[in-house]
Coordinates of C-alpha atoms (C1' of nucleotides) in Angstrom, one line a residue:
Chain A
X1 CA 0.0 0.0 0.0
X2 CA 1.6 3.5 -0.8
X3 CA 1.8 6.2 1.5
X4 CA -1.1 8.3 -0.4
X5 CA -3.4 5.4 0.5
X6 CA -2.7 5.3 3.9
X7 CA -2.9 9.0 4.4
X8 CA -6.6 8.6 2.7
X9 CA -7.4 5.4 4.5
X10 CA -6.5 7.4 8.2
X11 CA -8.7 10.2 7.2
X12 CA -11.4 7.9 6.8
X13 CA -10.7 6.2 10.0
X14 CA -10.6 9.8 11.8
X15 CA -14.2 10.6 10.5
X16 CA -15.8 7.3 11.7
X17 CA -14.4 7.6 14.8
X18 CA -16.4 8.5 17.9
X19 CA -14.3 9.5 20.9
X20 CA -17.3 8.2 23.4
X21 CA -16.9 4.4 22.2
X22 CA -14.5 3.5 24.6
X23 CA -14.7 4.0 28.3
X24 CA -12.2 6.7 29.5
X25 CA -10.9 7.3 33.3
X26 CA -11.9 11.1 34.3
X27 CA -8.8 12.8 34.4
X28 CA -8.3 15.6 36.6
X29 CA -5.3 17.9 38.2
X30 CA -4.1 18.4 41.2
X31 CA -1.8 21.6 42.4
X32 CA 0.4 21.2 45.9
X33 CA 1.0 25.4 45.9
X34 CA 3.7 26.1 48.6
X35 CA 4.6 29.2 50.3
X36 CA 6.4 30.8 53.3
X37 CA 4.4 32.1 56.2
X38 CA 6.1 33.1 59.3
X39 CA 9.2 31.0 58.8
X40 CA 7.1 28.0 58.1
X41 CA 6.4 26.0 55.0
X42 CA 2.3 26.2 54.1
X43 CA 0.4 24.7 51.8
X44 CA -3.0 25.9 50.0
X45 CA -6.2 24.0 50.3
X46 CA -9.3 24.7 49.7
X47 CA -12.9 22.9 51.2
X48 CA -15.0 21.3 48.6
X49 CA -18.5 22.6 48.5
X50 CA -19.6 20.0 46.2
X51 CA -19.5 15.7 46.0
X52 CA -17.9 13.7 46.7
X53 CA -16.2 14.8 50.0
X54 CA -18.2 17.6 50.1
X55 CA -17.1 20.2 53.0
X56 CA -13.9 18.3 53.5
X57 CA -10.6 20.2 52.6
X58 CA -8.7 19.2 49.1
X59 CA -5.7 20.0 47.2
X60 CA -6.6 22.7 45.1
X61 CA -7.7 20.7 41.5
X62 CA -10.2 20.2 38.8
X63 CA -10.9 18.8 35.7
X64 CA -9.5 18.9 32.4
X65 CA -11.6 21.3 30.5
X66 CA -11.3 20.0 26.9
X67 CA -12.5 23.3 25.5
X68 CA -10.3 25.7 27.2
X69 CA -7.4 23.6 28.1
X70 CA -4.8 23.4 25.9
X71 CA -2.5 21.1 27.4
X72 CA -2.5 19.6 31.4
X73 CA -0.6 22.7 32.2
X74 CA -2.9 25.1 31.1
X75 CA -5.5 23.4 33.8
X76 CA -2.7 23.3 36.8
X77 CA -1.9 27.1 35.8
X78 CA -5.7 27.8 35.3
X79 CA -6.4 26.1 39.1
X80 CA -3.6 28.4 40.5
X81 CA -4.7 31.7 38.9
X82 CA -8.0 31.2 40.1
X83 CA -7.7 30.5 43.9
X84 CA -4.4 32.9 44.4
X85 CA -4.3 35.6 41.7
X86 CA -1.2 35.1 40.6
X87 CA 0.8 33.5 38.0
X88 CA 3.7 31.0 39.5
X89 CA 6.8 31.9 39.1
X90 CA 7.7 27.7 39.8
X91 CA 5.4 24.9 38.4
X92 CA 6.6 21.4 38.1
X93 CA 4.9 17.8 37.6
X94 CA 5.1 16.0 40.6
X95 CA 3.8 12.6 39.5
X96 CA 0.6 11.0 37.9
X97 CA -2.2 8.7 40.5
X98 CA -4.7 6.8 38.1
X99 CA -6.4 3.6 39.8
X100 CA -10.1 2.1 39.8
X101 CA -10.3 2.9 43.5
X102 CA -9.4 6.8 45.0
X103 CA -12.5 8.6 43.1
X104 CA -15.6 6.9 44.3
X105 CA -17.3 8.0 41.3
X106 CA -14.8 5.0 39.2
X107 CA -12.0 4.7 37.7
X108 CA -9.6 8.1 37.4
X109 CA -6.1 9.8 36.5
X110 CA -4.9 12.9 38.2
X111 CA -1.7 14.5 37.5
X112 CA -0.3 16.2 40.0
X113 CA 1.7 19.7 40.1
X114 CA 3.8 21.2 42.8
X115 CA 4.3 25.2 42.6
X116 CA 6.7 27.5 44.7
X117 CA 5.4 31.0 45.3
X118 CA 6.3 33.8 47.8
X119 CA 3.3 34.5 50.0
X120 CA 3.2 38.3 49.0
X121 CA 0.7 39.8 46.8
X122 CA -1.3 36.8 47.1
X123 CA -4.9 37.4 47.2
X124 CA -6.5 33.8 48.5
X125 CA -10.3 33.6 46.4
X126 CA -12.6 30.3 46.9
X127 CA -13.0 30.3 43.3
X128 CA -15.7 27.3 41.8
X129 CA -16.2 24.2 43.6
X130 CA -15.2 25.6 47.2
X131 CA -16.4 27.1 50.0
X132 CA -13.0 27.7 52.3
X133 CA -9.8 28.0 51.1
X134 CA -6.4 29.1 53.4
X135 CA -3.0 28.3 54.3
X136 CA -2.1 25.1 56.2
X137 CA 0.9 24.8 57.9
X138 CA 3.4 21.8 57.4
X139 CA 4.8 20.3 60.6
X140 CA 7.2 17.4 60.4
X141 CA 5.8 16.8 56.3
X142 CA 2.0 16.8 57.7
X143 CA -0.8 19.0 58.2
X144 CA -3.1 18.7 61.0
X145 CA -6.0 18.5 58.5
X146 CA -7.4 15.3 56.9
X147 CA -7.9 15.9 52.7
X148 CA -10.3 14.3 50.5
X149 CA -9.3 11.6 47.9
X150 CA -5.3 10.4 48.5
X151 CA -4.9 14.3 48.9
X152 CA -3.0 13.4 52.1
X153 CA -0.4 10.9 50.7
X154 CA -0.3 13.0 47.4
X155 CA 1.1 15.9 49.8
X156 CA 2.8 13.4 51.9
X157 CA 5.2 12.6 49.0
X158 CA 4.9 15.7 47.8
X159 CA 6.5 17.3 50.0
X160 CA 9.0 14.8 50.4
X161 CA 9.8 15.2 46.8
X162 CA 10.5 19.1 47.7
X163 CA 12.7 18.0 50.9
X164 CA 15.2 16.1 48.7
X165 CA 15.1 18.8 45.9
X166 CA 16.4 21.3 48.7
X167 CA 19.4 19.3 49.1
X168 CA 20.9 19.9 45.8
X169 CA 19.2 22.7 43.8
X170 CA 18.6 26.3 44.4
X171 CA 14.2 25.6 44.5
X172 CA 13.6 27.4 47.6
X173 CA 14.6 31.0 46.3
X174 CA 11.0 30.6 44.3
X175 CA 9.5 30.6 47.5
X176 CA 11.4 34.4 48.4
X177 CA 10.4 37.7 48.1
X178 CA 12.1 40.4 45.5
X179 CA 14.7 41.4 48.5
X180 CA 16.2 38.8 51.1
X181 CA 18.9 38.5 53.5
X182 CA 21.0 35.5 53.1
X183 CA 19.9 34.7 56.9
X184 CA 16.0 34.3 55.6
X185 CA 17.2 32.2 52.8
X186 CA 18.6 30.0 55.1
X187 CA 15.7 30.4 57.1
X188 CA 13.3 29.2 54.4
X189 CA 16.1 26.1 53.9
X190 CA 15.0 24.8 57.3
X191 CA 11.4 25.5 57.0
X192 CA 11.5 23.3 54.3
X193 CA 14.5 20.4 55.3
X194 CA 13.0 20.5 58.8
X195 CA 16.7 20.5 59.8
X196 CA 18.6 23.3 60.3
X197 CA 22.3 23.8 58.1
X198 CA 25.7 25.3 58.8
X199 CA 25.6 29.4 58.1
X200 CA 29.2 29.6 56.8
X201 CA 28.6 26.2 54.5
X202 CA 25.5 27.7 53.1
X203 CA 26.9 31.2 52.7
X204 CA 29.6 29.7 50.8
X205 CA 27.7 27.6 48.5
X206 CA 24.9 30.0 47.8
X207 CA 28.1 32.6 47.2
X208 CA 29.8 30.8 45.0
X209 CA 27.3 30.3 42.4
X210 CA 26.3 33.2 39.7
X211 CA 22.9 32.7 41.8
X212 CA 22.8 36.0 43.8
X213 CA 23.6 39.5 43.5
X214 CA 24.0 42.3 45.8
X215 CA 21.1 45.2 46.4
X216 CA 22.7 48.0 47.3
X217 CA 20.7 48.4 50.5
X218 CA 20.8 46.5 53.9
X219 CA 17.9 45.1 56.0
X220 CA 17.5 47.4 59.6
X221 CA 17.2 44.4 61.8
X222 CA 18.3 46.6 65.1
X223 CA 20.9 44.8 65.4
X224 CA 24.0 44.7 62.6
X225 CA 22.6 45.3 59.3
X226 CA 22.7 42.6 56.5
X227 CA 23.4 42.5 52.6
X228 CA 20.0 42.1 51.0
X229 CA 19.9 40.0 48.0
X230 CA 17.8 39.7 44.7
X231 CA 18.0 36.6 42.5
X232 CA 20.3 37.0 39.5
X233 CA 19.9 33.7 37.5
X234 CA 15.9 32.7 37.2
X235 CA 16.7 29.1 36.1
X236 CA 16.6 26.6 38.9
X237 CA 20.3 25.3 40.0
X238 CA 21.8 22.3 40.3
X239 CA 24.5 21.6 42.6
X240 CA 27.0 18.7 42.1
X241 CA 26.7 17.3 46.5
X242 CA 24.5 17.5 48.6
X243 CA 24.6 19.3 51.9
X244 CA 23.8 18.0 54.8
X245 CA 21.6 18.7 57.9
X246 CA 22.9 19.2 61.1
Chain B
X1 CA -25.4 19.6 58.2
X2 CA -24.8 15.9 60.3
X3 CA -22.1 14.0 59.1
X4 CA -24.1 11.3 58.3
X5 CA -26.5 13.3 56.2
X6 CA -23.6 14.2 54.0
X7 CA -22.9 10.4 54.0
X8 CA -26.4 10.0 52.8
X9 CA -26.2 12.8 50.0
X10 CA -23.2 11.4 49.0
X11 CA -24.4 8.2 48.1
X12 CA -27.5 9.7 46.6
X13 CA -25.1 11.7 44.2
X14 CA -23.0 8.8 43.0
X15 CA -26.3 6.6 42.3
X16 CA -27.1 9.4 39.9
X17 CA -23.8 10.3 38.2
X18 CA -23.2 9.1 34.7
X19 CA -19.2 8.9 34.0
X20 CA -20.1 10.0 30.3
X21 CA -21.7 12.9 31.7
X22 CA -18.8 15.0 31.1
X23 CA -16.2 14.8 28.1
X24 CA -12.5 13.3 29.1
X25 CA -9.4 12.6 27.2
X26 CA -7.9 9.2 25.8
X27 CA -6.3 7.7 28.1
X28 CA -2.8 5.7 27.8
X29 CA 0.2 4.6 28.7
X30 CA 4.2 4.5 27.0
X31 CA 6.6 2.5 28.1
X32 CA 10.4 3.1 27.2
X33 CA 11.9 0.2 27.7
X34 CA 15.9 0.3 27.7
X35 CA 18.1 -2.4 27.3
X36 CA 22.3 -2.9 26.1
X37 CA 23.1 -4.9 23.0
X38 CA 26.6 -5.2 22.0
X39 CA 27.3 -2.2 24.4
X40 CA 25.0 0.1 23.0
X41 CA 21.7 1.8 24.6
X42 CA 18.5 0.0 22.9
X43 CA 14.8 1.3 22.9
X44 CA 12.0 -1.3 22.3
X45 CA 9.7 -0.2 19.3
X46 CA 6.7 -1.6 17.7
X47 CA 5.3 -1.0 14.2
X48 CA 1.8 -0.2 14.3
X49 CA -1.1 -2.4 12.6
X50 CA -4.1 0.6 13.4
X51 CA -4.6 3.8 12.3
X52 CA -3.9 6.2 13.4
X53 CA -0.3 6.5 12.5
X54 CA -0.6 3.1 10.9
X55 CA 2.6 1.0 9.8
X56 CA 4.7 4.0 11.5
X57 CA 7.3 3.0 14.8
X58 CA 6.1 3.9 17.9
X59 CA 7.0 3.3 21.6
X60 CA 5.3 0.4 23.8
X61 CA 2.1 1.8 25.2
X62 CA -1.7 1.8 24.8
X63 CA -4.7 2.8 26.5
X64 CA -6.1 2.2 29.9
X65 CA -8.5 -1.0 29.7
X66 CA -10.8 -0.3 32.6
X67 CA -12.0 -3.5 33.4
X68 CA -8.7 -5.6 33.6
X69 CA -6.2 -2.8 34.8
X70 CA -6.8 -1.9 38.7
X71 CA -4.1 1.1 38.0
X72 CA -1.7 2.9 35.4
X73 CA 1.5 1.0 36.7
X74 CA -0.4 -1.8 35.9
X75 CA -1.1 -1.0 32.3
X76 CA 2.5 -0.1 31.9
X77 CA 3.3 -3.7 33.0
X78 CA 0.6 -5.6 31.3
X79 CA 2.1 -4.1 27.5
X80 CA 5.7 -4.5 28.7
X81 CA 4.9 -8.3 29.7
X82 CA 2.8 -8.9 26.1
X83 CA 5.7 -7.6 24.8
X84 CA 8.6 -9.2 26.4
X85 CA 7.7 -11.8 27.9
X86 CA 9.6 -10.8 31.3
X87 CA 8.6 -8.9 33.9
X88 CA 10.8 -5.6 34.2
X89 CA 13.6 -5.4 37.2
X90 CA 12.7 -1.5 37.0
X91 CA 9.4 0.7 36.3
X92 CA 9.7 4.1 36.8
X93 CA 7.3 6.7 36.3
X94 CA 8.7 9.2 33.9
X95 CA 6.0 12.2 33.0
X96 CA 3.0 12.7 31.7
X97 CA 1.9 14.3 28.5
X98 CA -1.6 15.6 27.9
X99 CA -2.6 17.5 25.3
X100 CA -5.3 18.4 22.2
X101 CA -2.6 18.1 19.3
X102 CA -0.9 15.2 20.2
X103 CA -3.3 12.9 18.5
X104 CA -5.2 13.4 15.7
X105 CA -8.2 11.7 17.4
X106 CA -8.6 14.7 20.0
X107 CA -7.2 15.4 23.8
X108 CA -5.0 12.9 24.7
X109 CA -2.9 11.7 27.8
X110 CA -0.5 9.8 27.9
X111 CA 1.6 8.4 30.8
X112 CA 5.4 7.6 30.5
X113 CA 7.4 4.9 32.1
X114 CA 10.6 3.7 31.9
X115 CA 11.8 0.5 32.2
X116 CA 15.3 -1.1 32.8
X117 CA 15.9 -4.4 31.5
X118 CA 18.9 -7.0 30.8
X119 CA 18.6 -8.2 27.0
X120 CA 18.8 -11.8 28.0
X121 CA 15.9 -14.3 28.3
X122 CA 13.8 -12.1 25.7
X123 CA 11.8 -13.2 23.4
X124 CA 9.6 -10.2 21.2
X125 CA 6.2 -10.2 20.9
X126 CA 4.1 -8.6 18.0
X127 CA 0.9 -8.5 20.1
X128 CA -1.9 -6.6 19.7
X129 CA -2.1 -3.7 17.7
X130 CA 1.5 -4.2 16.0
X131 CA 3.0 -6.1 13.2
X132 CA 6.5 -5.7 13.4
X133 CA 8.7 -5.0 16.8
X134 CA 12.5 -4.9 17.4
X135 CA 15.2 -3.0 19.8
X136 CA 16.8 0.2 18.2
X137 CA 19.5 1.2 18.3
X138 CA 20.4 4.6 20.4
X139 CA 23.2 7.2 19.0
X140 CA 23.6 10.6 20.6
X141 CA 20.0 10.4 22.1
X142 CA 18.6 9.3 19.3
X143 CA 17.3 6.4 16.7
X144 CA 17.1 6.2 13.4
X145 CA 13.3 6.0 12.8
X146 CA 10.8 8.3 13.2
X147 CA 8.6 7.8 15.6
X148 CA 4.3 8.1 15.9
X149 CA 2.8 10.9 17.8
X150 CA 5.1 12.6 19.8
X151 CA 7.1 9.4 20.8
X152 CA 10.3 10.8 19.4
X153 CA 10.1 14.0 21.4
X154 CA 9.2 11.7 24.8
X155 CA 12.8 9.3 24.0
X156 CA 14.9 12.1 23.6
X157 CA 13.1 13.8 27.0
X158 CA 13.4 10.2 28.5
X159 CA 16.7 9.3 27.1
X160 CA 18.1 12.3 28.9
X161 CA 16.3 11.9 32.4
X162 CA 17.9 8.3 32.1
X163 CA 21.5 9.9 31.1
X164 CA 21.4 12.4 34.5
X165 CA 20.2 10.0 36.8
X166 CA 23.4 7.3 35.5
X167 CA 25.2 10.2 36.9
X168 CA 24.4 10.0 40.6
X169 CA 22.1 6.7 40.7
X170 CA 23.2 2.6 40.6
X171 CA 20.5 2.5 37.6
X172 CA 22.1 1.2 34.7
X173 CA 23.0 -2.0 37.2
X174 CA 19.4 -3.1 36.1
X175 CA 20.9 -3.5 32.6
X176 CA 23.5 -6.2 33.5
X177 CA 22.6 -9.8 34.0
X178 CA 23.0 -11.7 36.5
X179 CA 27.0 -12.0 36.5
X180 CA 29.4 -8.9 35.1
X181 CA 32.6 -7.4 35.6
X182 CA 33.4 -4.0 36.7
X183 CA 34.6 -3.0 33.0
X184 CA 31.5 -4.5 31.7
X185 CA 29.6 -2.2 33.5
X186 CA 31.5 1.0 33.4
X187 CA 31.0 0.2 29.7
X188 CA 27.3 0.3 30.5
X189 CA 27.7 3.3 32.0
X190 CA 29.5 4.9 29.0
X191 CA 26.6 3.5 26.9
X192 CA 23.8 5.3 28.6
X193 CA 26.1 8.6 29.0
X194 CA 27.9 9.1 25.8
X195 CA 30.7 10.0 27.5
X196 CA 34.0 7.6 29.5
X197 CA 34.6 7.5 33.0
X198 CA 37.9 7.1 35.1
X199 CA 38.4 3.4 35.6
X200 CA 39.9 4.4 39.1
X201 CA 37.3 6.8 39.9
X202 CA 34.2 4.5 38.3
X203 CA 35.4 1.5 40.4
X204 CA 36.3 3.2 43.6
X205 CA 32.7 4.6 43.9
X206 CA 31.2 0.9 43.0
X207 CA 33.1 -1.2 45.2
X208 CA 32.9 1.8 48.4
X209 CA 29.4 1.6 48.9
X210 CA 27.6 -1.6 49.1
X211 CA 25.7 -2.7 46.0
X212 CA 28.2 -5.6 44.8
X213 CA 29.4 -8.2 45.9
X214 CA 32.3 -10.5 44.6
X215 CA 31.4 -14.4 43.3
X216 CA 33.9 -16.8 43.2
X217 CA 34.4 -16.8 39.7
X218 CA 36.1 -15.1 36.8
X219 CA 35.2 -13.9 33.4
X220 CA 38.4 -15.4 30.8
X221 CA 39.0 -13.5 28.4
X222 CA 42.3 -14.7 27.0
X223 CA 44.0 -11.9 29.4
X224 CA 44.2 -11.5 32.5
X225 CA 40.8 -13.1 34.1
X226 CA 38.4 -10.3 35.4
X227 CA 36.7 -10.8 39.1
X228 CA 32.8 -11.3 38.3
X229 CA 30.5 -9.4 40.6
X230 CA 26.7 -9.8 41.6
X231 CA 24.5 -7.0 42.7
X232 CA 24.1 -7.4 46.2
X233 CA 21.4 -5.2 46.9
X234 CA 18.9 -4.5 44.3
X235 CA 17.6 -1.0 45.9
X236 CA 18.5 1.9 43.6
X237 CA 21.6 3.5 44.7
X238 CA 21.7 7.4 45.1
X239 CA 25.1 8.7 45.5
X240 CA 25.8 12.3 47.1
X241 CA 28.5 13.6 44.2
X242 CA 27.7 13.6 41.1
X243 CA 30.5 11.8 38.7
X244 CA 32.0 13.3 35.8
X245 CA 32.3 12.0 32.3
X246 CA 36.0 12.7 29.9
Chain C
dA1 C1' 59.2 -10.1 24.9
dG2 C1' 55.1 -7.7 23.5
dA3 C1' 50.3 -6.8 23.3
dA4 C1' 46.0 -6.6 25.6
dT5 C1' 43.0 -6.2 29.2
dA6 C1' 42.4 -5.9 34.5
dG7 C1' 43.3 -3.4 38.3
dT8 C1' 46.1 -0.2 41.8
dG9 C1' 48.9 3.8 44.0
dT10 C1' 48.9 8.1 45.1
dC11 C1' 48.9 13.0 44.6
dT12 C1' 45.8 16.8 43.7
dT13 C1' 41.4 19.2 43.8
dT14 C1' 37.0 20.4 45.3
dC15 C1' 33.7 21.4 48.4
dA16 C1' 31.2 20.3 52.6
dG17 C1' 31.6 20.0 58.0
dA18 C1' 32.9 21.9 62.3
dC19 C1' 33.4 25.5 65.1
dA20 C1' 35.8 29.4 66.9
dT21 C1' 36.1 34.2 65.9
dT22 C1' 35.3 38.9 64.4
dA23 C1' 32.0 42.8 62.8
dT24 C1' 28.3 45.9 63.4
dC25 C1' 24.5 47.5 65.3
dT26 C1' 21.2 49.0 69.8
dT27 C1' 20.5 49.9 74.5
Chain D
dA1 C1' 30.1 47.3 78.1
dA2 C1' 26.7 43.7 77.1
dG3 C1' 23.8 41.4 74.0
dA4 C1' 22.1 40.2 69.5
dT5 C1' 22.4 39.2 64.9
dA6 C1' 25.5 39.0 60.6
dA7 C1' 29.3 37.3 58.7
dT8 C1' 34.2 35.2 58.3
dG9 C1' 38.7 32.3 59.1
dT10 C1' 40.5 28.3 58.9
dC11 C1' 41.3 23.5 59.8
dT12 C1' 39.6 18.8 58.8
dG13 C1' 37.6 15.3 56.0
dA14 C1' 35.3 12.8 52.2
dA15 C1' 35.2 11.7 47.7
dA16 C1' 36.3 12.7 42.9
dG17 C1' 40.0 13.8 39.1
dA18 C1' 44.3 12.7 36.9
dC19 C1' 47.4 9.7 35.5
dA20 C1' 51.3 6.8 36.0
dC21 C1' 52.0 2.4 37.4
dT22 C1' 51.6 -2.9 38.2
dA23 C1' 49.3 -7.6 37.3
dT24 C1' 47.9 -11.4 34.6
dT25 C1' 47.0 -13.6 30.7
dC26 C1' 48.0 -15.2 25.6
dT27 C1' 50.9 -15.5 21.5

DNA sequence: AGAATAGTGTCTTTCAGACATTATCTT
DNA sequence: AAGATAATGTCTGAAAGACACTATTCT
């Protein structure tokens, strides 16, 4: 059969075919948004208003729209827009759930997201499908709040994913303001690690990257004044070791 | 509201929902499944017997089946096993692709694994939905044919996740059978990175931590006889530095 | 002996760990 | 001066890089 043919024979096969004849999982996505807030690591939920798990707190999600929806990220940045105002200046798959069993309505897929954001300029909005929505505070990788689906093991993972990242790239400067002291970024390393590092190891290896530049001003603390920072290089960075915990 | 009377709602809700209520995507699953023959990276390919993309190369994959497949992972496994005939040492989940352009049949997902496999004890399967299937051969991150849908873009994307974990991970050890030498797999190693290694350096890291362990026999060669080595501990290995290639 | 492959010795380099010390500010 | 926070000096240690060297086999 020649090429021509083929080409002819698959628009045929296009027209005839119906995309409901097969029975699809509902596919959905699924956003883990972090921020800092008060020195701690949070994470946005929101409380469904509708079924199931109706008035219990979620990850903030949805469904794929096919008519607006481009392409998966297009619904996780959609999601995000729409509960926190903002765009995210960090969005990255986490990891894809699709089994017969954590929907109770059958069989479905959701693709998880996990975004870094500072926590300024954010205006929290319940948006469609929720009733509550606010910041929940990680402690030890858990929040004191039970989530709907396998929201809880999602952000379990989730956030250990984030943990290990911290060890050898640069991912928590998403989660910093415009202007930072190299004492907050350190700060915002332990709220995440849950472990606190060595100042003059993480000065040095924050310094000795192209990551950083100098302001020319210096935060008032009342006490000595420190160097604030901006970010020079907006491309996450990896380091060749790890550091370590004390 | 009582708790039970949202129980109550809740079942009244899921007698009446209808999944096809609500348009969703194809659903499916690619597997990129990696082997070495004669010291070169291989990907498994299939030619396809269906439209679309009919008598083109494409990766493993296909969709969901929601009556026999209790999850995605299971999917993945149920092609690679049709295919194959083994079951894979290593699955990994690698990303997920969802979009309305990538297949000419409307909004599509599909869900990428990659597996790790020794070439030995395999025997190739047509199965369903293909005529023709065979191992190609990798060169600079890439093969030869061109591949259906967007499956060339996902190798390449795949290829190099694999080449940066071999960098601080024990993962191409899944590619070696059951006995090897440490210069047969440094070559491995070479094979997934495109690049050589230190002898010194490459054997120093193996034989410091603990994933081998010596057998009592040695490979002849017609030189000097090399030591044969087992893995000891089939849990992937994540090392804290990063090696470098030559 | 020479070639080929297997494997080692050892010095250098890089960067993190540890921890004492100095610097700059307020009260 | 005392106290608090910011920042540095400097020694140690772990593991990789570089590369010359030795070991074992076959012809």
């Amino acid at each position: 059969m020649t090429s021509d043919n083929i080409q002819k024979e698959e628009c045929d096969y296009l027209e005839s075919y119906n995309a409901k004849d097969f029975d699809r999982p509902s596919t959905s996505v699924d956003n883990v948004i972090y921020t800092i807030i008060n020195n701690a690591l949070h994470v946005l939920i929101v409380k469904r208003s509708n079924h199931p798990f109706k008035d219990q707190w979620a990850l903030v999600g949805g469904f794929v729209d096919l008519n607006t929806d481009n392409n998966l990220e297009m619904t996780a940045k959609r999601k995000l827009k729409e509960k926190t105002g903002v765009n995210t200046p960090y969005l990255e798959q986490f990891s894809t759930i699709g089994n017969k069993d954590r929907d109770p309505r059958g069989w479905s897929v959701t693709t998880v997201y996990f975004a870094l954001l500072p926590s300024e300029n954010i205006t929290l909005n319940v948006g469609k499908g929720a009733n509550d929505i606010k910041w929940a505070k990680i402690d030890n990788g858990k929040i004191s709040e039970t989530l709907a689906f396998d929201h809880s093991e999602i952000l379990r993972e989730c956030t250990q994913r984030l943990r290990s990242k911290a060890l050898y790239t640069s991912l928590p400067l998403y989660l910093m303001p415009e202007k930072f002291t190299l004492h907050e970024l350190q700060e915002v390393y332990h709220a995440v690690l849950s472990s606190k590092m060595d100042p003059k190891s993480f000065r040095r290896r924050m310094l000795t990257t192209d990551l950083l530049e100098e302001t020319a001003e210096m935060r008032q603390t009342g006490r000595r004044p420190a160097m604030l920072y901006r970010v020079k290089n907006d491309q996450p960075f990896f380091f060749t070791r790890t550091i370590e915990g004390i």
